[in-house]
Amino acid sequence: IERTLSIIKPDATNRNLTGKINAKFEDAGLRIVAQKRIKLSMEQAGKFYEVHKERPFYGELCEFMASAPVVVQVLEGENAIAKNREVMGATNPANADAGTIRKEFALSVGENSVHGSDAAETAAQEIAFFFSGLELVG
Ligand code: GTP
Ligand code: MG
C-alpha cells in the first residue's frame, strides 16, 4: 500500500470543486487519509515548488498557489502515486484524457486544479512538508 501527496489548487477551491474532485479519487480506489484546507504564503509556495525555480513559469506558479486556499491531502491505495497521476490527467488539460480531473475541471496548463507527487521519494518529502506524524494515522 502506498501514499501520495495531493493538492487541490486555488482554481478548483475557488470554484467549490473539492467534493467533486475527491469523488474522482474515491471512485478510483484512492482513500483520503489526511486532509486540510490551508492558505500558502508566497514563501511556502516557493519552497514547495523549489525544483521548478529555474523554469520561466515559477513566479506565476507560486503566485497562483498563494492566491487562495488550497486543500492538501494524503491519498492511500495500491500504486497510489501512479494511480493518482492517471486520475489527474496530463498537465495541460488540452492533452488530458476524457474522464480525468484536469480534462473535466482544469482551466489551463497553469490553473490545472490538482497537484500530485511524481515518485516515491518526492511523495515522502511532500507529505512531510505539510503533515506531522500526529496527523497521519495508520
Ligand atoms: P504537478 O503535479 O503539479 O507537479 O504537475 P505536473 O507534474 O503534471 O507538471 P510539472 O511538474 O511539469 O509542473 C508543475 C506545475 O507547474 C504544473 O502542474 C502547472 O501548474 C505549472 N506549469 C507547468 N507548465 C506551465 C506553464 O507552461 N505555464 C504555467 N503558468 N504553469 C505551468
Ligand atoms: Mg510535477
mmCIF file of N, CA and C in Angstrom, residues 47 64 88 92 96 120 131:
data_model
loop_
_atom_site.group_PDB
_atom_site.id
_atom_site.type_symbol
_atom_site.label_atom_id
_atom_site.label_comp_id
_atom_site.label_asym_id
_atom_site.label_seq_id
_atom_site.Cartn_x
_atom_site.Cartn_y
_atom_site.Cartn_z
ATOM 1 N N LYS A 47 8.961 27.448 -1.618
ATOM 2 C CA LYS A 47 9.722 26.321 -1.079
ATOM 3 C C LYS A 47 9.177 24.994 -1.615
ATOM 4 N N PHE A 64 0.100 31.991 -8.100
ATOM 5 C CA PHE A 64 -1.176 31.272 -8.224
ATOM 6 C C PHE A 64 -1.434 30.409 -6.996
ATOM 7 N N MET A 88 -5.552 12.292 -12.363
ATOM 8 C CA MET A 88 -5.347 13.723 -12.612
ATOM 9 C C MET A 88 -5.387 14.044 -14.105
ATOM 10 N N ASN A 92 -1.332 19.648 -19.057
ATOM 11 C CA ASN A 92 -2.133 20.572 -19.874
ATOM 12 C C ASN A 92 -3.494 19.917 -20.152
ATOM 13 N N ALA A 96 -5.269 16.111 -21.803
ATOM 14 C CA ALA A 96 -5.717 15.144 -20.798
ATOM 15 C C ALA A 96 -6.807 14.233 -21.359
ATOM 16 N N ALA A 120 8.115 7.969 -5.442
ATOM 17 C CA ALA A 120 8.064 7.592 -4.023
ATOM 18 C C ALA A 120 8.838 8.578 -3.149
ATOM 19 N N PHE A 131 2.330 17.600 6.560
ATOM 20 C CA PHE A 131 1.678 16.863 7.649
ATOM 21 C C PHE A 131 2.687 16.379 8.677
#
